[in-house]
Coordinates of C-alpha atoms and ligand atoms in Angstrom, one line a residue:
Chain P
M1 CA -19.7 -44.2 -67.3
T2 CA -16.5 -45.6 -65.9
A3 CA -13.8 -46.3 -68.5
S4 CA -11.8 -49.5 -68.6
A5 CA -8.3 -49.3 -67.1
I6 CA -6.3 -51.8 -69.0
R7 CA -2.5 -52.1 -69.2
L8 CA -1.0 -53.6 -72.3
T9 CA 2.4 -55.2 -71.9
A10 CA 4.5 -56.8 -74.6
R11 CA 7.5 -58.8 -73.6
G12 CA 10.3 -60.0 -75.8
I13 CA 8.4 -59.7 -79.0
G14 CA 10.2 -60.8 -82.1
H15 CA 8.8 -61.4 -85.6
A16 CA 10.1 -62.7 -88.9
Y17 CA 8.4 -63.1 -92.2
R18 CA 10.1 -66.3 -93.4
D19 CA 13.8 -65.3 -93.3
L20 CA 13.2 -61.6 -93.0
V21 CA 13.6 -60.6 -89.3
V22 CA 11.4 -57.6 -88.8
L23 CA 11.2 -57.2 -85.0
E24 CA 13.6 -58.1 -82.2
G25 CA 13.3 -58.0 -78.4
I26 CA 10.5 -55.5 -78.2
D27 CA 9.3 -54.7 -74.6
L28 CA 6.4 -52.3 -74.5
D29 CA 4.3 -50.9 -71.6
A30 CA 1.2 -49.0 -72.6
A31 CA -0.2 -47.5 -69.4
P32 CA -4.0 -47.4 -68.8
G33 CA -5.6 -44.3 -70.3
E34 CA -2.4 -43.1 -71.9
V35 CA -1.3 -42.8 -75.5
T36 CA 1.8 -44.7 -76.6
V37 CA 3.1 -43.5 -79.9
L38 CA 5.3 -45.8 -82.1
V39 CA 7.6 -44.0 -84.5
G40 CA 10.4 -45.3 -86.7
P41 CA 11.7 -45.4 -90.2
S42 CA 9.6 -46.9 -93.0
G43 CA 9.6 -50.7 -93.0
C44 CA 10.9 -51.0 -89.5
G45 CA 8.0 -53.2 -88.4
K46 CA 5.5 -50.7 -86.8
S47 CA 2.5 -52.2 -88.5
T48 CA 3.7 -55.7 -87.8
L49 CA 4.0 -54.8 -84.1
L50 CA 0.6 -53.3 -84.0
G51 CA -0.9 -56.4 -85.7
I52 CA 0.8 -58.5 -83.0
L53 CA -0.6 -56.3 -80.2
G54 CA -4.1 -56.5 -81.7
G55 CA -4.0 -60.3 -82.0
L56 CA -4.2 -60.1 -85.8
L57 CA -0.7 -61.6 -86.2
A58 CA 1.0 -64.3 -84.2
P59 CA 4.5 -63.2 -83.2
T60 CA 7.4 -65.7 -83.7
Q61 CA 8.6 -64.8 -80.2
G62 CA 7.3 -63.2 -77.0
E63 CA 3.9 -62.5 -75.5
V64 CA 1.4 -59.7 -75.3
R65 CA -0.7 -59.4 -72.1
L66 CA -3.7 -57.3 -71.0
D67 CA -4.2 -56.6 -67.3
G68 CA -6.8 -54.6 -65.5
E69 CA -10.5 -53.9 -65.0
L70 CA -12.8 -53.9 -68.1
A71 CA -15.7 -51.5 -68.0
P72 CA -19.1 -53.3 -68.2
D73 CA -20.0 -51.6 -71.4
C74 CA -16.8 -52.7 -73.2
L75 CA -17.7 -55.0 -76.1
N76 CA -14.3 -55.6 -77.6
S77 CA -11.2 -55.2 -75.4
V78 CA -8.6 -54.6 -78.2
T79 CA -9.8 -52.7 -81.3
T80 CA -7.8 -51.6 -84.3
V81 CA -8.4 -48.6 -86.5
F82 CA -6.8 -49.1 -89.9
Q83 CA -5.0 -46.7 -92.2
D84 CA -7.7 -46.9 -94.9
A85 CA -10.6 -47.0 -92.4
S86 CA -11.7 -50.4 -94.0
L87 CA -15.3 -49.5 -94.4
L88 CA -17.8 -51.8 -96.0
P89 CA -18.9 -50.0 -99.2
W90 CA -22.3 -51.8 -99.2
R91 CA -23.3 -50.5 -95.8
S92 CA -24.5 -47.0 -95.0
V93 CA -22.5 -44.9 -92.6
A94 CA -24.8 -45.9 -89.7
K95 CA -24.8 -49.5 -90.7
N96 CA -21.0 -49.6 -90.8
V97 CA -21.1 -48.7 -87.2
S98 CA -23.9 -51.0 -86.2
L99 CA -22.0 -53.9 -87.9
V100 CA -19.7 -54.1 -84.8
L101 CA -22.7 -54.1 -82.4
E102 CA -25.0 -56.5 -84.1
D103 CA -23.4 -59.6 -82.5
S104 CA -23.4 -58.1 -79.1
P105 CA -26.1 -58.8 -76.5
L106 CA -27.0 -55.1 -76.4
P107 CA -30.8 -54.5 -76.8
R108 CA -31.8 -52.8 -80.1
A109 CA -32.6 -49.4 -78.6
E110 CA -29.2 -49.3 -76.8
R111 CA -27.5 -50.2 -80.1
A112 CA -29.2 -47.5 -82.0
A113 CA -28.4 -45.0 -79.2
R114 CA -24.7 -45.9 -79.4
V115 CA -24.6 -45.5 -83.1
A116 CA -26.2 -42.1 -82.9
E117 CA -23.9 -41.1 -80.1
V118 CA -20.6 -42.0 -81.8
L119 CA -21.8 -40.4 -85.1
A120 CA -22.6 -37.2 -83.2
Q121 CA -19.2 -37.4 -81.5
T122 CA -17.4 -37.6 -84.8
G123 CA -19.5 -35.0 -86.6
L124 CA -21.1 -37.5 -88.9
A125 CA -24.7 -37.4 -87.6
D126 CA -26.0 -35.8 -90.8
F127 CA -24.4 -38.5 -92.9
A128 CA -25.9 -41.5 -91.1
G129 CA -27.7 -42.7 -94.3
A130 CA -24.9 -41.9 -96.8
W131 CA -22.8 -44.6 -98.6
P132 CA -19.1 -44.6 -97.7
R133 CA -18.2 -43.6 -101.3
Q134 CA -20.0 -40.3 -100.7
L135 CA -17.6 -39.4 -97.8
S136 CA -14.4 -37.4 -98.0
G137 CA -11.2 -39.0 -96.8
G138 CA -11.4 -37.2 -93.5
M139 CA -14.9 -38.3 -93.0
R140 CA -14.0 -41.9 -93.8
Q141 CA -11.3 -41.8 -91.0
R142 CA -13.8 -40.3 -88.6
L143 CA -16.2 -43.1 -89.4
G144 CA -13.4 -45.6 -88.7
I145 CA -12.9 -43.9 -85.3
A146 CA -16.7 -43.8 -84.6
R147 CA -17.0 -47.5 -85.3
A148 CA -14.1 -48.2 -82.9
L149 CA -15.5 -46.0 -80.2
A150 CA -18.9 -47.7 -80.5
V151 CA -17.5 -50.9 -78.9
R152 CA -16.1 -48.9 -76.0
P153 CA -12.7 -50.5 -76.4
A154 CA -10.3 -50.8 -73.6
V155 CA -7.3 -50.7 -75.9
L156 CA -7.3 -48.7 -79.1
L157 CA -4.7 -49.5 -81.7
M158 CA -4.3 -47.0 -84.5
D159 CA -2.1 -47.5 -87.6
E160 CA -1.4 -44.2 -89.3
P161 CA -5.0 -43.3 -89.3
L162 CA -4.3 -39.8 -90.7
S163 CA -1.6 -40.6 -93.3
A164 CA -3.9 -40.7 -96.2
L165 CA -5.1 -37.1 -95.6
D166 CA -3.9 -33.7 -96.6
A167 CA -2.1 -31.5 -94.0
Q168 CA -5.1 -29.4 -93.2
S169 CA -7.6 -32.2 -92.5
R170 CA -4.9 -33.9 -90.6
A171 CA -4.3 -31.0 -88.3
L172 CA -8.1 -30.6 -87.6
L173 CA -8.7 -34.3 -87.1
L174 CA -5.7 -34.6 -84.8
D175 CA -7.4 -32.2 -82.3
D176 CA -10.6 -34.2 -82.6
F177 CA -8.8 -37.5 -82.0
A178 CA -7.0 -36.1 -79.0
A179 CA -10.3 -35.1 -77.5
L180 CA -12.0 -38.4 -78.3
I181 CA -9.2 -40.5 -77.0
A182 CA -8.9 -38.5 -73.8
G183 CA -12.7 -38.5 -73.4
A184 CA -13.0 -42.3 -73.9
G185 CA -10.2 -43.0 -71.4
V186 CA -8.8 -45.8 -73.5
T187 CA -5.3 -47.2 -73.5
C188 CA -4.0 -46.2 -77.0
V189 CA -1.1 -47.3 -79.2
Y190 CA -0.7 -45.0 -82.1
V191 CA 1.6 -45.6 -85.1
T192 CA 2.7 -42.6 -87.1
H193 CA 5.7 -41.2 -89.0
H194 CA 4.6 -37.6 -88.5
L195 CA 6.6 -36.4 -85.5
A196 CA 4.2 -33.5 -85.0
E197 CA 1.4 -36.1 -84.5
A198 CA 3.7 -38.0 -82.1
V199 CA 4.3 -35.1 -79.8
R200 CA 0.7 -33.8 -80.1
L201 CA -0.8 -37.1 -78.9
G202 CA 1.8 -39.1 -77.1
H203 CA 2.3 -39.6 -73.4
T204 CA 5.0 -42.0 -74.3
I205 CA 6.9 -42.0 -77.6
V206 CA 8.7 -45.2 -78.5
V207 CA 11.3 -44.8 -81.2
L208 CA 12.1 -48.0 -83.2
S209 CA 15.3 -48.5 -85.1
R210 CA 15.3 -49.5 -88.8
R211 CA 14.7 -53.1 -89.6
P212 CA 15.1 -55.3 -87.7
G213 CA 13.1 -53.0 -85.4
R214 CA 14.3 -52.7 -81.8
I215 CA 13.5 -50.0 -79.3
R216 CA 16.0 -47.2 -79.6
A217 CA 14.6 -44.7 -77.2
V218 CA 11.5 -44.1 -75.1
L219 CA 10.5 -40.5 -74.5
R220 CA 7.9 -39.2 -72.0
I221 CA 5.6 -36.2 -72.2
D222 CA 3.8 -36.0 -68.9
R223 CA 1.3 -33.3 -69.8
P224 CA -2.3 -34.2 -70.6
I225 CA -2.9 -34.3 -74.4
E226 CA -5.9 -32.0 -74.3
G227 CA -4.8 -28.4 -74.8
R228 CA -1.5 -29.3 -76.4
H229 CA -0.4 -27.6 -79.6
A230 CA 2.3 -29.1 -81.8
E231 CA 3.8 -25.6 -82.2
E232 CA 4.6 -25.2 -78.5
P233 CA 8.4 -24.7 -78.0
A234 CA 8.6 -27.7 -75.7
L235 CA 7.0 -29.9 -78.2
V236 CA 8.9 -28.5 -81.1
A237 CA 12.1 -29.2 -79.2
M238 CA 10.9 -32.8 -78.6
Q239 CA 10.2 -33.2 -82.3
A240 CA 13.8 -32.1 -83.0
R241 CA 15.1 -34.7 -80.5
L242 CA 12.9 -37.4 -82.2
W243 CA 14.2 -36.4 -85.6
A244 CA 17.8 -36.6 -84.5
L245 CA 17.1 -40.1 -83.3
I246 CA 15.4 -41.3 -86.4
R247 CA 17.2 -39.4 -89.2
D248 CA 20.3 -41.6 -89.7
D249 CA 18.2 -44.7 -89.6
A250 CA 15.6 -43.3 -91.9
A251 CA 18.1 -42.2 -94.4
R252 CA 19.7 -45.7 -94.3
A253 CA 16.4 -47.4 -94.6
E254 CA 15.5 -45.3 -97.7
R255 CA 18.8 -46.2 -99.3
E256 CA 18.2 -49.9 -98.6
I257 CA 14.8 -49.6 -100.2
A258 CA 16.4 -47.8 -103.2
D259 CA 19.1 -50.6 -103.5
V260 CA 16.6 -53.4 -103.7
Chain N
M1 CA 10.7 -23.5 -133.3
S2 CA 7.0 -23.1 -133.5
R3 CA 5.0 -20.3 -132.0
L4 CA 1.9 -20.9 -129.9
D5 CA -0.9 -18.4 -130.3
G6 CA -4.5 -19.4 -129.4
P7 CA -6.8 -21.1 -126.9
V8 CA -6.2 -24.6 -125.5
A9 CA -8.1 -27.0 -127.7
F10 CA -10.5 -29.4 -125.9
R11 CA -8.9 -32.9 -126.2
A12 CA -10.9 -35.1 -123.8
R13 CA -13.4 -36.1 -126.4
G14 CA -14.8 -39.6 -126.8
F15 CA -14.3 -42.8 -124.8
A16 CA -17.6 -42.2 -123.1
A17 CA -20.2 -44.4 -124.7
R18 CA -23.6 -43.8 -123.2
D19 CA -26.8 -45.8 -123.0
I20 CA -29.9 -44.3 -124.7
P21 CA -32.8 -46.7 -123.8
A22 CA -35.1 -45.2 -126.4
A23 CA -32.5 -46.0 -129.1
S24 CA -32.6 -49.7 -128.1
V25 CA -36.3 -50.0 -128.6
A26 CA -36.3 -47.9 -131.8
T27 CA -33.6 -50.1 -133.3
L28 CA -35.5 -53.3 -132.8
V29 CA -38.8 -51.8 -134.0
G30 CA -37.0 -50.4 -137.0
L31 CA -35.4 -53.7 -137.9
V32 CA -38.8 -55.5 -137.7
L33 CA -40.4 -52.8 -139.9
L34 CA -37.6 -53.1 -142.4
W35 CA -38.0 -56.9 -142.5
Q36 CA -41.8 -56.5 -143.0
A37 CA -41.3 -53.9 -145.8
A38 CA -38.8 -56.2 -147.5
A39 CA -41.3 -59.0 -147.5
S40 CA -44.3 -56.9 -148.4
L41 CA -42.5 -55.2 -151.3
G42 CA -41.3 -58.5 -152.6
W43 CA -37.6 -57.9 -152.1
M44 CA -37.3 -61.3 -150.4
S45 CA -38.9 -64.6 -150.7
T46 CA -41.0 -65.7 -147.7
T47 CA -40.6 -69.4 -148.4
F48 CA -37.6 -69.7 -146.2
L49 CA -38.0 -66.7 -143.9
S50 CA -41.6 -65.7 -143.1
D51 CA -42.4 -62.0 -142.6
P52 CA -43.1 -60.6 -139.1
A53 CA -46.8 -60.3 -139.7
A54 CA -47.1 -64.0 -140.5
I55 CA -44.9 -64.9 -137.5
G56 CA -47.1 -62.7 -135.3
R57 CA -50.3 -64.4 -136.6
G58 CA -48.7 -67.8 -135.9
L59 CA -47.8 -66.7 -132.4
W60 CA -51.3 -65.4 -131.8
Q61 CA -52.9 -68.7 -132.9
L62 CA -50.5 -70.7 -130.8
A63 CA -51.3 -68.5 -127.8
R64 CA -55.1 -68.9 -128.4
S65 CA -55.0 -72.6 -128.9
G66 CA -53.0 -73.0 -125.7
E67 CA -50.2 -74.8 -127.5
L68 CA -47.8 -72.0 -126.8
W69 CA -48.4 -72.1 -123.0
A70 CA -48.4 -75.9 -123.0
N71 CA -44.8 -75.9 -124.3
L72 CA -43.6 -72.7 -122.6
S73 CA -44.8 -73.7 -119.2
V74 CA -42.9 -77.0 -119.4
S75 CA -39.8 -75.2 -120.5
L76 CA -40.1 -72.5 -117.8
Q77 CA -40.5 -75.1 -115.1
R78 CA -37.4 -77.0 -116.2
L79 CA -35.5 -73.8 -116.4
A80 CA -36.6 -72.7 -113.0
I81 CA -35.9 -76.0 -111.3
G82 CA -32.6 -76.8 -113.1
W83 CA -31.2 -73.3 -112.7
T84 CA -32.1 -72.9 -109.1
V85 CA -30.8 -76.3 -108.0
G86 CA -27.6 -75.9 -110.1
T87 CA -27.1 -72.4 -108.7
M88 CA -27.7 -73.4 -105.1
A89 CA -25.3 -76.3 -105.4
G90 CA -22.8 -74.1 -107.1
L91 CA -23.0 -71.4 -104.4
A92 CA -22.5 -74.0 -101.7
V93 CA -19.5 -75.6 -103.3
G94 CA -18.1 -72.3 -104.4
L95 CA -18.4 -71.0 -100.8
A96 CA -16.7 -74.1 -99.4
I97 CA -13.8 -73.8 -102.0
G98 CA -13.5 -70.1 -101.3
L99 CA -13.4 -70.4 -97.5
F100 CA -11.8 -73.7 -96.6
T101 CA -8.3 -74.9 -97.5
V102 CA -9.4 -78.6 -97.3
A103 CA -12.0 -78.0 -100.0
R104 CA -10.0 -75.7 -102.2
S105 CA -7.4 -77.7 -104.1
P106 CA -9.5 -80.9 -104.4
G107 CA -12.6 -78.8 -105.4
M108 CA -10.8 -76.7 -108.0
A109 CA -9.1 -79.8 -109.5
V110 CA -12.5 -81.5 -110.1
V111 CA -13.9 -78.2 -111.5
A112 CA -11.0 -77.8 -113.8
A113 CA -11.4 -81.4 -115.1
L114 CA -15.1 -81.3 -115.6
F115 CA -15.8 -77.7 -116.6
P116 CA -14.3 -78.0 -120.2
I117 CA -16.6 -80.9 -121.2
P118 CA -19.4 -79.4 -123.3
K119 CA -22.4 -80.2 -121.2
I120 CA -24.5 -81.1 -124.2
A121 CA -22.1 -84.1 -124.8
L122 CA -23.3 -85.5 -121.4
V123 CA -27.0 -85.7 -122.5
P124 CA -26.7 -89.2 -123.9
L125 CA -25.0 -90.3 -120.7
F126 CA -27.6 -88.6 -118.5
I127 CA -30.4 -90.2 -120.6
I128 CA -28.9 -93.6 -119.8
W129 CA -28.5 -92.8 -116.1
F130 CA -31.7 -90.8 -115.5
G131 CA -34.1 -91.9 -118.2
I132 CA -35.4 -90.0 -121.2
G133 CA -37.9 -88.0 -119.0
E134 CA -37.5 -84.9 -116.8
G135 CA -34.5 -86.3 -114.9
S136 CA -31.9 -86.1 -117.6
K137 CA -33.0 -82.6 -118.7
L138 CA -32.9 -81.2 -115.2
V139 CA -29.5 -82.8 -114.5
T140 CA -28.0 -81.4 -117.8
L141 CA -29.3 -77.9 -117.0
G142 CA -28.2 -78.0 -113.4
F143 CA -24.8 -79.4 -114.3
G144 CA -24.3 -76.6 -116.9
V145 CA -25.2 -74.0 -114.3
F146 CA -23.2 -75.6 -111.5
F147 CA -19.7 -75.1 -112.7
P148 CA -19.8 -71.4 -113.9
T149 CA -21.5 -70.6 -110.6
I150 CA -18.7 -72.2 -108.6
I151 CA -16.1 -70.3 -110.6
N152 CA -17.7 -67.0 -110.2
T153 CA -18.4 -67.5 -106.5
V154 CA -14.8 -68.4 -105.8
A155 CA -13.5 -65.5 -107.9
G156 CA -15.9 -63.2 -106.0
I157 CA -14.7 -64.5 -102.6
D158 CA -11.1 -64.3 -103.6
G159 CA -11.7 -60.7 -104.6
V160 CA -13.0 -59.5 -101.3
P161 CA -10.3 -57.2 -99.9
R162 CA -8.3 -59.0 -97.1
A163 CA -8.4 -55.7 -95.2
L164 CA -12.2 -55.9 -94.8
I165 CA -12.0 -59.4 -93.3
R166 CA -9.2 -58.3 -91.0
M167 CA -11.4 -55.5 -89.9
G168 CA -14.1 -57.9 -89.0
Q169 CA -11.6 -60.0 -87.1
A170 CA -10.2 -56.9 -85.3
F171 CA -13.7 -56.3 -84.0
N172 CA -14.0 -60.0 -83.0
L173 CA -17.0 -60.6 -85.1
P174 CA -18.1 -64.3 -85.1
W175 CA -17.1 -66.4 -88.2
R176 CA -20.7 -66.6 -89.3
S177 CA -21.1 -62.8 -89.3
I178 CA -17.8 -62.3 -91.2
V179 CA -19.1 -64.7 -93.9
L180 CA -22.6 -63.3 -94.1
K181 CA -21.9 -59.6 -93.7
I182 CA -18.4 -59.2 -95.3
V183 CA -17.5 -62.2 -97.6
L184 CA -20.8 -62.8 -99.3
P185 CA -21.8 -59.1 -99.9
G186 CA -18.2 -58.6 -101.2
A187 CA -18.6 -61.5 -103.6
L188 CA -22.1 -60.6 -104.7
P189 CA -21.1 -58.5 -107.7
S190 CA -19.1 -61.4 -109.2
I191 CA -21.9 -63.9 -108.3
L192 CA -24.5 -61.7 -110.0
A193 CA -22.3 -61.3 -113.1
G194 CA -22.2 -65.1 -113.1
F195 CA -26.0 -65.2 -113.2
R196 CA -25.9 -63.6 -116.6
I197 CA -23.7 -66.3 -117.9
T198 CA -25.6 -69.2 -116.2
T199 CA -29.1 -68.1 -117.3
S200 CA -28.1 -68.0 -121.0
T201 CA -26.2 -71.3 -120.6
A202 CA -29.4 -72.7 -119.0
I203 CA -31.6 -71.6 -121.9
I204 CA -29.1 -73.1 -124.5
L205 CA -28.9 -76.4 -122.6
L206 CA -32.7 -76.5 -122.1
V207 CA -33.4 -76.1 -125.8
A208 CA -30.7 -78.6 -126.8
A209 CA -32.0 -81.2 -124.2
E210 CA -35.6 -80.7 -125.4
M211 CA -34.5 -81.3 -129.0
I212 CA -32.8 -84.6 -128.1
G213 CA -35.7 -86.1 -126.4
A214 CA -38.9 -84.4 -125.3
E215 CA -42.5 -84.2 -126.4
K216 CA -43.2 -80.8 -124.9
G217 CA -41.1 -77.7 -124.5
I218 CA -40.0 -74.9 -126.7
G219 CA -37.0 -76.8 -128.0
A220 CA -39.2 -79.8 -129.0
F221 CA -41.8 -77.4 -130.6
V222 CA -39.1 -75.7 -132.7
L223 CA -37.7 -79.1 -133.8
Q224 CA -41.2 -80.4 -134.8
A225 CA -42.0 -77.3 -136.7
G226 CA -38.7 -77.7 -138.6
N227 CA -39.5 -81.3 -139.4
L228 CA -42.9 -80.2 -140.8
Y229 CA -41.3 -77.3 -142.8
D230 CA -43.6 -75.1 -140.8
I231 CA -41.5 -72.0 -141.0
D232 CA -44.1 -69.7 -139.3
N233 CA -44.2 -71.8 -136.2
L234 CA -40.5 -72.4 -136.2
L235 CA -39.8 -68.7 -136.2
A236 CA -42.5 -68.1 -133.7
G237 CA -40.7 -70.5 -131.4
L238 CA -37.4 -68.6 -131.9
V239 CA -39.2 -65.3 -131.1
V240 CA -40.4 -66.8 -127.9
L241 CA -36.9 -67.8 -127.0
S242 CA -35.6 -64.3 -127.8
L243 CA -38.3 -62.8 -125.6
L244 CA -37.5 -65.2 -122.8
G245 CA -33.8 -64.2 -122.9
L246 CA -34.8 -60.5 -122.9
A247 CA -37.1 -61.0 -120.0
V248 CA -34.4 -62.8 -117.9
S249 CA -31.8 -60.2 -118.7
W250 CA -34.1 -57.4 -117.8
G251 CA -35.0 -59.1 -114.5
L252 CA -31.3 -59.6 -113.7
G253 CA -30.7 -55.9 -114.5
R254 CA -33.3 -55.0 -111.9
L255 CA -31.9 -57.4 -109.4
E256 CA -28.4 -55.9 -109.8
R257 CA -29.7 -52.4 -109.5
A258 CA -31.5 -53.3 -106.3
L259 CA -28.7 -55.3 -104.7
L260 CA -25.7 -53.2 -105.8
A261 CA -27.1 -49.8 -105.3
W262 CA -24.1 -48.9 -103.2
R263 CA -21.7 -48.9 -106.2
Ligands
ATP301 N1 2.9 -60.1 -95.0 C1 4.2 -59.9 -95.1 N2 5.0 -60.8 -95.7 C2 6.4 -60.6 -95.8 N3 7.0 -59.5 -95.5 C3 6.2 -58.5 -94.9 C4 4.8 -58.7 -94.7 N4 4.4 -57.5 -94.1 C5 5.4 -56.7 -94.0 N5 6.6 -57.3 -94.4 C6 7.9 -56.7 -94.4 O1 8.2 -56.5 -93.0 C7 8.8 -55.2 -92.9 C8 8.1 -54.4 -91.9 O2 6.8 -54.1 -92.4 P1 5.8 -53.2 -91.7 O3 4.6 -53.0 -92.5 O4 5.5 -53.7 -90.3 O5 6.6 -51.8 -91.6 P2 6.1 -50.4 -91.1 O6 7.1 -50.0 -90.1 O7 4.7 -50.4 -90.8 O8 6.4 -49.5 -92.4 P3 5.7 -48.2 -92.9 O9 6.1 -47.1 -92.0 O10 6.1 -48.0 -94.3 O11 4.2 -48.5 -92.8 C9 8.9 -54.6 -94.3 O12 10.3 -54.8 -94.7 C10 8.0 -55.4 -95.1 O13 8.5 -55.6 -96.4
MG302 MG1 2.9 -49.5 -91.6

């Protein structure tokens, strides 16, 4: 199986909700097969930017482009994984996955095989027939990932997929995500405000300023993400640098929210 | 200052009313027996309210003579056609209002203006328009069902979480699939809750329309019995209506359990 190799480029992205300017002059390059992490203070426009990258929100300025070769088995070039997993409560676990394959030209057997494969990859094989309400928070997020992997996306956009979870599930799931993302060879843009997540997963870490969000800094970590540990001295040092960049903005953003 | 000395008292009592199916049956049977006892022991006069045994005998005779079925079948047919057509139309219009901006404000304006008219007040008009026969009854019924169905369908669609629709769009699902697999199933609980309202509305309108101008049907039968001071048959007709309502509500309960098993 050859993975897609798609580069996602955003040029001069700006966005405003009515008079509220949320993003200004964002240029972003997400390299094929790499993870680009977006961090920044609360309300700086990370979700807005991700929505724009995924074609779910029309920017007031700028353009997002995709370039490269799509693998033949890719059914949906840009795919978003949401914070709350957005599962359909009236469909079983397996049916929640097959939902995104039912409109594809894939033959039935191939569809069933893909559903089984991604459920096995995410450790949900035993829950294929369960209702979403019977899953724990971590399992719901896994299902969200499984569904996204089923379409063999070229670009995977993830908006704080782990933020609803407790610290333990988050740490475990983070390792799984790293393996799945690396294995699928997708171009990934990952929003988080956990800096440990950022250094664990990111090849590139983009730091946004408080609203209106602009790019404050871009940091690189050139090591492969498989085998990284958030506690490694190099990554801990990177976390400290990130925090130094964000702290003042974050504190000011909090105060602004408190003033409203 | 007061001293504490003792176990923590359980305080989470109550607020947990449960269903006991056997109690529902027992209550109804008990009430009927009490009624029968009151009549048999002479505590009440049966001139104005027959006793259950007499009503039962009346029902039995009506059933044997075929008179019951002759009236009931006509009513059931009207109910089935009127309710189904009204529901289908209501679902279609509700879907359009729920999905399309062009239909929304105009549609809701018309609904808001026509919904408050008691549908029974339209019967004379419908008789002029559609004649005294089946037409006017079916239209009355269908009309009465149409508006609540629209309102519940729109409410159901509006209640579908935006995030789920976004999810469908994020996976590039075609419009048709988003409607069929996300919007409609999401609206289904509200639509089914609406069925409870529309079926009882339909029975009310059916009987009223049959009383205004019909030769056959449970409503006409009850009215005739009343005109003849035939209390046994009058009450037998009411019992049939009660049973009809119970049957419909039981059927809807089954439907809800089958379709909403995921809740
Ligand atoms: N649909 C909307 N209409 C109006 N304003 C919005 C809308 N969505 C977001 N905003 C505003 O835009 C700003 C950025 O929101 P966004 O959700 O993109 O921030 P974020 O960086 O994802 O924040 P968080 O870290 O808290 O998730 C916020 O000030 C928010 O109030
Ligand atoms: Mg956000």
